Amino acid sequence: MNSLKDIVEESQRQKTKILAVAASEDKEVLKSVVTAAELNIIQPILIGDIFETKRIAVEIGLNIEGYEKVNTKDLKESAKIAVKLVSEGKADFVMKGLIDTSILLKEVLNKDYGLRTDSLLSHVMFYEIPTYHKLLVITDGGMNITPSINEKVSIIENAVQAFDNLGYKKINVACLAAKEKVNPKMSATIDAEEIKKMWEKKNIQNVIVEGPLALDLAVSKESAKIKGFNSSIAGETDVLLVPNIEMGNGIGKSLTYFANAKSAGVIMGAKAPIILVSRADDQQTKLNSIALGSVIA
Ligand code: COD
């Protein structure tokens, strides 16, 4: 699967999954959920203010009659119900509707009924960029704020897992910093060097982790050649591990707004995929994310 279109097509070939939508009273989310249902990717369970959800559906001409619905006006409650449906095996994955990301994530992390596993949860965002020859993941620009070295290793593992679910056999990971040499004043460079060493000890042949790297070396062979940086992953990176949420969020949004990139995102590391879409994401991005979650689920 080399494009987001491939992922959508694969999700249509697979068994239809059950998607629990927390706080379904959102026009754009509803549109993408109904489109995904019409494409047989998912069967939704709508949780939230059902009166408002139905009003929106009528307003924009969507038929949601056949879908299971659970009524609650309380946002935390809608997140709790959606999460519990998945932990009880009644749904395959969760999607965020008109609710703050952190409210949903706190329910996902709940020790009693949440979707925690022994691993760290992290956000994995796939980008299809017109000027790059393959899908590029940025992680973590959505959940972990300032991850530790061990957490960064888990973030890499989650991204690798996502690629593995898509059938990739070889994955190149670049630990981003502002430069490729270690500078004791730049913690991202220190962490990246350490992560590279930690990964080498794991001896996982099909996943190369390189770092520290500046962005240009990760995504441009030409730049690596000019700077004399010799690495097999230069210009062939699949995963950009960013040092903090701000860098991930900033690069990701730059790709979307300045480079016309298309995207799909998912939280990995939990018992099931979690789809966090931004209110500003377009229809296709939301559909891509549902398809990605469905394939991973
Ligand atoms: N994976 C697994 N367990 C976790 C994780 C994680 N990524 N984060 C926290 N936990 C566990 C902790 O070990 C602890 O047991 C419990 O959850 C609570 O931990 P806190 O107190 O650090 O976590 P919270 O509940 O205050 O915050 C967790 C959030 C994910 C909500 C927080 O990190 C957050 O708000 N992240 C940014 C989300 C966001 O706003 N994204 C959108 C903009 S890009």
mmCIF file of C-alpha atoms and ligand atoms in Angstrom:
data_model
loop_
_atom_site.group_PDB
_atom_site.id
_atom_site.type_symbol
_atom_site.label_atom_id
_atom_site.label_comp_id
_atom_site.label_asym_id
_atom_site.label_seq_id
_atom_site.Cartn_x
_atom_site.Cartn_y
_atom_site.Cartn_z
ATOM 1 C CA MET A 1 0.000 0.000 0.000
ATOM 2 C CA ASN A 2 1.850 3.017 -1.303
ATOM 3 C CA SER A 3 -0.913 5.597 -1.266
ATOM 4 C CA LEU A 4 -3.901 6.571 0.851
ATOM 5 C CA LYS A 5 -6.127 5.416 -2.028
ATOM 6 C CA ASP A 6 -4.575 1.932 -1.667
ATOM 7 C CA ILE A 7 -5.451 1.986 2.036
ATOM 8 C CA VAL A 8 -9.077 2.964 1.321
ATOM 9 C CA GLU A 9 -9.344 0.211 -1.293
ATOM 10 C CA GLU A 10 -7.848 -2.356 1.084
ATOM 11 C CA SER A 11 -10.317 -1.355 3.798
ATOM 12 C CA GLN A 12 -13.162 -1.999 1.329
ATOM 13 C CA ARG A 13 -11.817 -5.485 0.564
ATOM 14 C CA GLN A 14 -11.624 -6.408 4.263
ATOM 15 C CA LYS A 15 -14.484 -7.385 6.570
ATOM 16 C CA THR A 16 -16.712 -4.439 7.570
ATOM 17 C CA LYS A 17 -15.674 -3.177 11.021
ATOM 18 C CA ILE A 18 -17.784 -1.663 13.802
ATOM 19 C CA LEU A 19 -16.803 1.945 14.558
ATOM 20 C CA ALA A 20 -17.853 3.613 17.832
ATOM 21 C CA VAL A 21 -18.124 7.377 17.272
ATOM 22 C CA ALA A 22 -17.796 9.469 20.461
ATOM 23 C CA ALA A 23 -19.868 12.697 20.351
ATOM 24 C CA SER A 24 -21.415 12.081 16.931
ATOM 25 C CA GLU A 25 -23.088 15.508 16.748
ATOM 26 C CA ASP A 26 -20.582 16.863 14.221
ATOM 27 C CA LYS A 27 -21.458 17.609 10.599
ATOM 28 C CA GLU A 28 -18.095 16.720 9.049
ATOM 29 C CA VAL A 29 -17.574 13.609 11.148
ATOM 30 C CA LEU A 30 -21.080 12.404 10.282
ATOM 31 C CA LYS A 31 -20.456 12.932 6.572
ATOM 32 C CA SER A 32 -17.233 10.895 6.647
ATOM 33 C CA VAL A 33 -18.799 8.153 8.779
ATOM 34 C CA VAL A 34 -21.803 7.819 6.445
ATOM 35 C CA THR A 35 -19.498 7.786 3.387
ATOM 36 C CA ALA A 36 -17.342 5.075 5.015
ATOM 37 C CA ALA A 37 -20.488 3.074 5.833
ATOM 38 C CA GLU A 38 -21.747 3.425 2.246
ATOM 39 C CA LEU A 39 -18.366 2.111 1.043
ATOM 40 C CA ASN A 40 -18.854 -0.898 3.395
ATOM 41 C CA ILE A 41 -15.707 0.003 5.337
ATOM 42 C CA ILE A 42 -17.552 0.329 8.643
ATOM 43 C CA GLN A 43 -20.865 -0.035 10.423
ATOM 44 C CA PRO A 44 -21.084 2.907 12.873
ATOM 45 C CA ILE A 45 -22.462 3.132 16.397
ATOM 46 C CA LEU A 46 -23.278 6.803 17.000
ATOM 47 C CA ILE A 47 -22.837 7.917 20.616
ATOM 48 C CA GLY A 48 -23.706 11.430 21.755
ATOM 49 C CA ASP A 49 -26.503 13.955 21.540
ATOM 50 C CA ILE A 50 -28.709 11.904 19.234
ATOM 51 C CA PHE A 51 -31.370 14.623 18.853
ATOM 52 C CA GLU A 52 -28.675 16.987 17.537
ATOM 53 C CA THR A 53 -27.037 14.214 15.481
ATOM 54 C CA LYS A 54 -30.382 13.510 13.755
ATOM 55 C CA ARG A 55 -31.011 17.237 13.222
ATOM 56 C CA ILE A 56 -27.623 17.607 11.505
ATOM 57 C CA ALA A 57 -28.262 14.517 9.391
ATOM 58 C CA VAL A 58 -31.587 15.949 8.170
ATOM 59 C CA GLU A 59 -29.985 19.346 7.544
ATOM 60 C CA ILE A 60 -27.307 17.891 5.269
ATOM 61 C CA GLY A 61 -29.438 15.147 3.760
ATOM 62 C CA LEU A 62 -27.811 12.078 5.334
ATOM 63 C CA ASN A 63 -29.756 8.938 6.157
ATOM 64 C CA ILE A 64 -28.621 7.594 9.542
ATOM 65 C CA GLU A 65 -31.803 5.639 10.329
ATOM 66 C CA GLY A 66 -30.193 2.198 10.104
ATOM 67 C CA TYR A 67 -27.338 2.915 12.513
ATOM 68 C CA GLU A 68 -27.217 1.925 16.185
ATOM 69 C CA LYS A 69 -27.330 5.003 18.464
ATOM 70 C CA VAL A 70 -26.654 5.682 22.151
ATOM 71 C CA ASN A 71 -27.969 8.947 23.536
ATOM 72 C CA THR A 72 -25.982 11.100 25.995
ATOM 73 C CA LYS A 73 -25.401 14.833 26.102
ATOM 74 C CA ASP A 74 -22.395 14.455 28.395
ATOM 75 C CA LEU A 75 -19.143 14.492 26.395
ATOM 76 C CA LYS A 76 -17.101 12.508 28.907
ATOM 77 C CA GLU A 77 -19.904 9.932 29.041
ATOM 78 C CA SER A 78 -19.970 9.623 25.241
ATOM 79 C CA ALA A 79 -16.209 8.967 25.254
ATOM 80 C CA LYS A 80 -16.588 6.457 28.073
ATOM 81 C CA ILE A 81 -19.371 4.556 26.270
ATOM 82 C CA ALA A 82 -17.412 4.484 22.990
ATOM 83 C CA VAL A 83 -14.282 3.202 24.735
ATOM 84 C CA LYS A 84 -16.247 0.586 26.702
ATOM 85 C CA LEU A 85 -17.935 -0.699 23.539
ATOM 86 C CA VAL A 86 -14.470 -1.491 22.195
ATOM 87 C CA SER A 87 -13.067 -2.939 25.436
ATOM 88 C CA GLU A 88 -16.149 -5.182 25.672
ATOM 89 C CA GLY A 89 -15.624 -6.373 22.096
ATOM 90 C CA LYS A 90 -18.827 -4.774 20.771
ATOM 91 C CA ALA A 91 -16.950 -2.388 18.464
ATOM 92 C CA ASP A 92 -13.627 -2.694 16.624
ATOM 93 C CA PHE A 93 -12.322 0.854 16.974
ATOM 94 C CA VAL A 94 -13.127 4.371 18.178
ATOM 95 C CA MET A 95 -13.407 7.746 16.468
ATOM 96 C CA LYS A 96 -13.451 11.203 17.997
ATOM 97 C CA GLY A 97 -16.430 13.398 17.111
ATOM 98 C CA LEU A 98 -17.261 16.817 18.551
ATOM 99 C CA ILE A 99 -15.150 16.380 21.676
ATOM 100 C CA ASP A 100 -11.816 17.611 22.918
ATOM 101 C CA THR A 101 -8.971 15.204 22.131
ATOM 102 C CA SER A 102 -7.789 15.040 25.730
ATOM 103 C CA ILE A 103 -11.284 14.090 27.041
ATOM 104 C CA LEU A 104 -11.340 11.068 24.724
ATOM 105 C CA LEU A 105 -7.715 10.139 25.441
ATOM 106 C CA LYS A 106 -8.272 10.262 29.208
ATOM 107 C CA GLU A 107 -11.111 7.729 28.800
ATOM 108 C CA VAL A 108 -8.927 5.586 26.532
ATOM 109 C CA LEU A 109 -6.273 5.615 29.288
ATOM 110 C CA ASN A 110 -8.741 4.784 32.099
ATOM 111 C CA LYS A 111 -7.311 1.898 34.123
ATOM 112 C CA ASP A 112 -10.679 0.193 34.735
ATOM 113 C CA TYR A 113 -12.370 0.152 31.351
ATOM 114 C CA GLY A 114 -9.965 1.884 28.942
ATOM 115 C CA LEU A 115 -7.949 0.477 26.079
ATOM 116 C CA ARG A 116 -4.488 0.568 27.625
ATOM 117 C CA THR A 117 -1.990 -2.195 27.036
ATOM 118 C CA ASP A 118 1.528 -2.517 28.399
ATOM 119 C CA SER A 119 2.806 -0.296 25.603
ATOM 120 C CA LEU A 120 2.759 3.449 25.215
ATOM 121 C CA LEU A 121 -0.020 4.918 23.111
ATOM 122 C CA SER A 122 1.096 7.274 20.372
ATOM 123 C CA HIS A 123 -0.199 9.123 17.352
ATOM 124 C CA VAL A 124 0.892 7.916 13.923
ATOM 125 C CA MET A 125 0.076 10.241 11.041
ATOM 126 C CA PHE A 126 0.537 9.106 7.428
ATOM 127 C CA TYR A 127 1.142 11.785 4.790
ATOM 128 C CA GLU A 128 0.924 11.457 1.028
ATOM 129 C CA ILE A 129 2.992 14.370 -0.257
ATOM 130 C CA PRO A 130 3.035 15.342 -3.952
ATOM 131 C CA THR A 131 6.819 15.937 -3.806
ATOM 132 C CA TYR A 132 7.775 12.715 -1.958
ATOM 133 C CA HIS A 133 7.764 9.306 -3.608
ATOM 134 C CA LYS A 134 6.184 7.277 -0.795
ATOM 135 C CA LEU A 135 3.955 7.551 2.253
ATOM 136 C CA LEU A 136 5.656 9.353 5.131
ATOM 137 C CA VAL A 137 4.715 8.936 8.786
ATOM 138 C CA ILE A 138 5.200 11.708 11.334
ATOM 139 C CA THR A 139 5.081 10.622 14.941
ATOM 140 C CA ASP A 140 4.176 11.774 17.519
ATOM 141 C CA GLY A 141 2.519 15.085 16.698
ATOM 142 C CA GLY A 142 -0.762 14.324 18.437
ATOM 143 C CA MET A 143 -0.501 12.636 21.825
ATOM 144 C CA ASN A 144 2.834 12.457 23.652
ATOM 145 C CA ILE A 145 3.984 15.950 24.498
ATOM 146 C CA THR A 146 7.680 15.602 25.386
ATOM 147 C CA PRO A 147 8.506 11.893 25.248
ATOM 148 C CA SER A 148 11.488 10.397 27.086
ATOM 149 C CA ILE A 149 14.066 8.273 25.240
ATOM 150 C CA ASN A 150 12.287 5.031 26.170
ATOM 151 C CA GLU A 151 8.970 6.531 25.127
ATOM 152 C CA LYS A 152 10.470 7.537 21.788
ATOM 153 C CA VAL A 153 11.522 3.922 21.242
ATOM 154 C CA SER A 154 7.913 2.859 21.935
ATOM 155 C CA ILE A 155 6.692 5.552 19.523
ATOM 156 C CA ILE A 156 8.936 4.026 16.826
ATOM 157 C CA GLU A 157 7.582 0.553 17.634
ATOM 158 C CA ASN A 158 4.000 1.774 17.219
ATOM 159 C CA ALA A 159 4.783 3.341 13.838
ATOM 160 C CA VAL A 160 6.507 0.130 12.757
ATOM 161 C CA GLN A 161 3.429 -1.824 13.883
ATOM 162 C CA ALA A 162 1.195 0.405 11.756
ATOM 163 C CA PHE A 163 3.392 -0.128 8.674
ATOM 164 C CA ASP A 164 3.515 -3.837 9.470
ATOM 165 C CA ASN A 165 -0.307 -3.926 9.495
ATOM 166 C CA LEU A 166 -0.214 -2.366 6.024
ATOM 167 C CA GLY A 167 2.105 -5.133 4.811
ATOM 168 C CA TYR A 168 5.424 -3.255 4.687
ATOM 169 C CA LYS A 169 8.502 -5.483 4.891
ATOM 170 C CA LYS A 170 11.220 -2.824 5.332
ATOM 171 C CA ILE A 171 10.906 0.425 7.269
ATOM 172 C CA ASN A 172 13.347 3.335 7.555
ATOM 173 C CA VAL A 173 13.090 5.578 10.609
ATOM 174 C CA ALA A 174 14.772 8.984 10.953
ATOM 175 C CA CYS A 175 15.100 10.486 14.444
ATOM 176 C CA LEU A 176 14.788 14.175 13.693
ATOM 177 C CA ALA A 177 16.820 16.963 15.191
ATOM 178 C CA ALA A 178 18.061 20.281 13.844
ATOM 179 C CA LYS A 179 21.379 18.789 12.721
ATOM 180 C CA GLU A 180 23.087 15.477 12.143
ATOM 181 C CA LYS A 181 25.897 15.940 14.679
ATOM 182 C CA VAL A 182 25.360 15.589 18.409
ATOM 183 C CA ASN A 183 25.311 18.935 20.192
ATOM 184 C CA PRO A 184 25.193 18.628 24.014
ATOM 185 C CA LYS A 185 22.959 21.721 24.083
ATOM 186 C CA MET A 186 20.415 20.110 21.762
ATOM 187 C CA SER A 187 18.649 17.314 23.624
ATOM 188 C CA ALA A 188 17.008 15.985 20.444
ATOM 189 C CA THR A 189 20.451 15.134 19.033
ATOM 190 C CA ILE A 190 21.520 13.345 22.223
ATOM 191 C CA ASP A 191 18.293 11.335 22.354
ATOM 192 C CA ALA A 192 18.496 10.450 18.655
ATOM 193 C CA GLU A 193 22.041 9.078 19.001
ATOM 194 C CA GLU A 194 20.985 7.031 22.035
ATOM 195 C CA ILE A 195 17.860 5.685 20.303
ATOM 196 C CA LYS A 196 19.937 4.605 17.305
ATOM 197 C CA LYS A 197 22.273 2.673 19.640
ATOM 198 C CA MET A 198 19.337 1.136 21.546
ATOM 199 C CA TRP A 199 17.739 0.040 18.278
ATOM 200 C CA GLU A 200 20.961 -1.520 16.983
ATOM 201 C CA LYS A 201 21.069 -3.708 20.112
ATOM 202 C CA LYS A 202 17.575 -4.993 19.286
ATOM 203 C CA ASN A 203 18.973 -6.313 16.001
ATOM 204 C CA ILE A 204 15.745 -5.975 14.030
ATOM 205 C CA GLN A 205 16.933 -6.446 10.462
ATOM 206 C CA ASN A 206 14.027 -4.934 8.547
ATOM 207 C CA VAL A 207 13.778 -1.664 10.514
ATOM 208 C CA ILE A 208 16.653 0.802 10.189
ATOM 209 C CA VAL A 209 16.750 3.612 12.744
ATOM 210 C CA GLU A 210 19.066 6.511 11.970
ATOM 211 C CA GLY A 211 19.781 9.672 13.907
ATOM 212 C CA PRO A 212 20.263 12.430 14.611
ATOM 213 C CA LEU A 213 19.119 13.743 11.234
ATOM 214 C CA ALA A 214 17.942 17.106 10.027
ATOM 215 C CA LEU A 215 14.761 16.944 7.957
ATOM 216 C CA ASP A 216 16.491 17.566 4.614
ATOM 217 C CA LEU A 217 18.803 14.564 5.052
ATOM 218 C CA ALA A 218 15.865 12.343 5.939
ATOM 219 C CA VAL A 219 13.835 13.149 2.846
ATOM 220 C CA SER A 220 16.343 14.257 0.192
ATOM 221 C CA LYS A 221 19.130 12.107 -1.308
ATOM 222 C CA GLU A 222 20.436 15.233 -3.039
ATOM 223 C CA SER A 223 20.830 17.095 0.232
ATOM 224 C CA ALA A 224 22.580 14.103 1.829
ATOM 225 C CA LYS A 225 24.993 13.914 -1.134
ATOM 226 C CA ILE A 226 25.851 17.622 -0.954
ATOM 227 C CA LYS A 227 26.423 17.436 2.815
ATOM 228 C CA GLY A 228 28.412 14.189 2.535
ATOM 229 C CA PHE A 229 25.966 12.339 4.784
ATOM 230 C CA ASN A 230 26.191 8.665 4.019
ATOM 231 C CA SER A 231 23.139 6.656 5.037
ATOM 232 C CA SER A 232 20.945 4.148 3.243
ATOM 233 C CA ILE A 233 17.824 5.848 4.574
ATOM 234 C CA ALA A 234 18.680 9.347 3.272
ATOM 235 C CA GLY A 235 15.842 10.296 0.935
ATOM 236 C CA GLU A 236 14.137 6.943 1.661
ATOM 237 C CA THR A 237 12.656 7.657 5.083
ATOM 238 C CA ASP A 238 9.284 6.111 5.979
ATOM 239 C CA VAL A 239 9.016 7.435 9.550
ATOM 240 C CA LEU A 240 10.007 10.817 10.966
ATOM 241 C CA LEU A 241 10.354 10.462 14.733
ATOM 242 C CA VAL A 242 9.995 14.004 16.073
ATOM 243 C CA PRO A 243 11.412 15.092 19.442
ATOM 244 C CA ASN A 244 8.177 16.707 20.669
ATOM 245 C CA ILE A 245 4.524 17.293 19.833
ATOM 246 C CA GLU A 246 5.140 20.833 18.570
ATOM 247 C CA MET A 247 7.626 19.733 15.902
ATOM 248 C CA GLY A 248 5.344 16.891 14.770
ATOM 249 C CA ASN A 249 2.283 19.090 14.703
ATOM 250 C CA GLY A 250 4.156 21.896 12.931
ATOM 251 C CA ILE A 251 5.708 19.746 10.194
ATOM 252 C CA GLY A 252 2.418 17.918 9.679
ATOM 253 C CA LYS A 253 0.341 21.051 9.331
ATOM 254 C CA SER A 254 2.981 22.615 7.052
ATOM 255 C CA LEU A 255 2.681 19.606 4.761
ATOM 256 C CA THR A 256 -1.094 19.947 4.700
ATOM 257 C CA TYR A 257 -1.305 23.703 4.254
ATOM 258 C CA PHE A 258 1.824 24.521 2.228
ATOM 259 C CA ALA A 259 2.480 21.297 0.306
ATOM 260 C CA ASN A 260 -1.032 20.060 -0.470
ATOM 261 C CA ALA A 261 -0.377 16.777 1.354
ATOM 262 C CA LYS A 262 -3.185 14.333 2.090
ATOM 263 C CA SER A 263 -3.175 12.481 5.389
ATOM 264 C CA ALA A 264 -4.627 9.773 7.616
ATOM 265 C CA GLY A 265 -3.974 9.396 11.334
ATOM 266 C CA VAL A 266 -4.423 6.840 14.065
ATOM 267 C CA ILE A 267 -3.436 6.282 17.702
ATOM 268 C CA MET A 268 -1.487 3.035 18.051
ATOM 269 C CA GLY A 269 -0.451 1.025 21.115
ATOM 270 C CA ALA A 270 -3.963 0.584 22.521
ATOM 271 C CA LYS A 271 -6.134 -2.518 22.311
ATOM 272 C CA ALA A 272 -7.700 -1.024 19.184
ATOM 273 C CA PRO A 273 -6.956 1.868 16.840
ATOM 274 C CA ILE A 274 -8.277 5.290 17.832
ATOM 275 C CA ILE A 275 -9.118 7.860 15.171
ATOM 276 C CA LEU A 276 -8.508 11.478 16.111
ATOM 277 C CA VAL A 277 -9.472 13.829 13.349
ATOM 278 C CA SER A 278 -9.049 17.570 13.564
ATOM 279 C CA ARG A 279 -12.137 19.725 12.994
ATOM 280 C CA ALA A 280 -10.256 21.422 10.169
ATOM 281 C CA ASP A 281 -9.473 18.132 8.380
ATOM 282 C CA ASP A 282 -11.282 17.812 5.078
ATOM 283 C CA GLN A 283 -13.732 15.025 4.215
ATOM 284 C CA GLN A 284 -11.159 12.889 2.439
ATOM 285 C CA THR A 285 -8.719 13.068 5.373
ATOM 286 C CA LYS A 286 -11.422 11.869 7.749
ATOM 287 C CA LEU A 287 -12.379 9.050 5.380
ATOM 288 C CA ASN A 288 -8.697 8.105 4.935
ATOM 289 C CA SER A 289 -8.286 7.921 8.711
ATOM 290 C CA ILE A 290 -11.351 5.696 9.104
ATOM 291 C CA ALA A 291 -10.009 3.416 6.346
ATOM 292 C CA LEU A 292 -6.568 3.302 8.006
ATOM 293 C CA GLY A 293 -8.122 2.467 11.387
ATOM 294 C CA SER A 294 -10.267 -0.193 9.788
ATOM 295 C CA VAL A 295 -7.317 -1.928 8.102
ATOM 296 C CA ILE A 296 -5.301 -1.820 11.344
ATOM 297 C CA ALA A 297 -8.270 -3.042 13.401
HETATM 298 N N1 COD B 1 0.382 5.872 26.702
HETATM 299 C C1 COD B 1 0.062 5.080 27.745
HETATM 300 N N2 COD B 1 -0.260 5.561 28.951
HETATM 301 C C2 COD B 1 -0.254 6.897 29.115
HETATM 302 C C3 COD B 1 0.072 7.806 28.073
HETATM 303 C C4 COD B 1 0.415 7.214 26.823
HETATM 304 N N3 COD B 1 0.737 7.953 25.771
HETATM 305 N N4 COD B 1 -0.038 9.067 28.537
HETATM 306 C C5 COD B 1 -0.392 8.975 29.837
HETATM 307 N N5 COD B 1 -0.523 7.669 30.174
HETATM 308 C C6 COD B 1 -0.920 7.121 31.464
HETATM 309 C C7 COD B 1 0.066 7.501 32.559
HETATM 310 O O1 COD B 1 1.041 6.509 32.684
HETATM 311 C C8 COD B 1 -0.835 7.547 33.768
HETATM 312 O O2 COD B 1 -1.041 6.271 34.304
HETATM 313 C C9 COD B 1 -2.176 8.029 33.215
HETATM 314 O O3 COD B 1 -2.168 7.702 31.821
HETATM 315 C C10 COD B 1 -2.381 9.508 33.385
HETATM 316 O O4 COD B 1 -1.168 10.145 32.960
HETATM 317 P P1 COD B 1 -1.020 11.736 32.852
HETATM 318 O O5 COD B 1 -1.528 12.350 34.113
HETATM 319 O O6 COD B 1 0.335 12.087 32.369
HETATM 320 O O7 COD B 1 -1.969 11.959 31.647
HETATM 321 P P2 COD B 1 -3.126 12.974 31.403
HETATM 322 O O8 COD B 1 -4.422 12.219 31.518
HETATM 323 O O9 COD B 1 -2.959 14.258 32.156
HETATM 324 O O10 COD B 1 -2.816 13.320 29.858
HETATM 325 C C11 COD B 1 -2.720 12.345 28.861
HETATM 326 C C12 COD B 1 -3.026 13.078 27.566
HETATM 327 C C13 COD B 1 -2.878 12.117 26.403
HETATM 328 C C14 COD B 1 -4.470 13.558 27.620
HETATM 329 C C15 COD B 1 -2.024 14.271 27.428
HETATM 330 O O11 COD B 1 -0.752 13.765 27.245
HETATM 331 C C16 COD B 1 -2.412 15.236 26.345
HETATM 332 O O12 COD B 1 -3.258 16.101 26.537
HETATM 333 N N6 COD B 1 -1.728 15.128 25.158
HETATM 334 C C17 COD B 1 -1.937 16.038 24.050
HETATM 335 C C18 COD B 1 -3.214 15.690 23.329
HETATM 336 C C19 COD B 1 -3.665 16.795 22.421
HETATM 337 O O13 COD B 1 -4.142 17.818 22.871
HETATM 338 N N7 COD B 1 -3.533 16.553 21.111
HETATM 339 C C20 COD B 1 -4.068 17.439 20.126
HETATM 340 C C21 COD B 1 -3.165 18.529 19.784
HETATM 341 S S1 COD B 1 -1.857 18.030 18.833
#
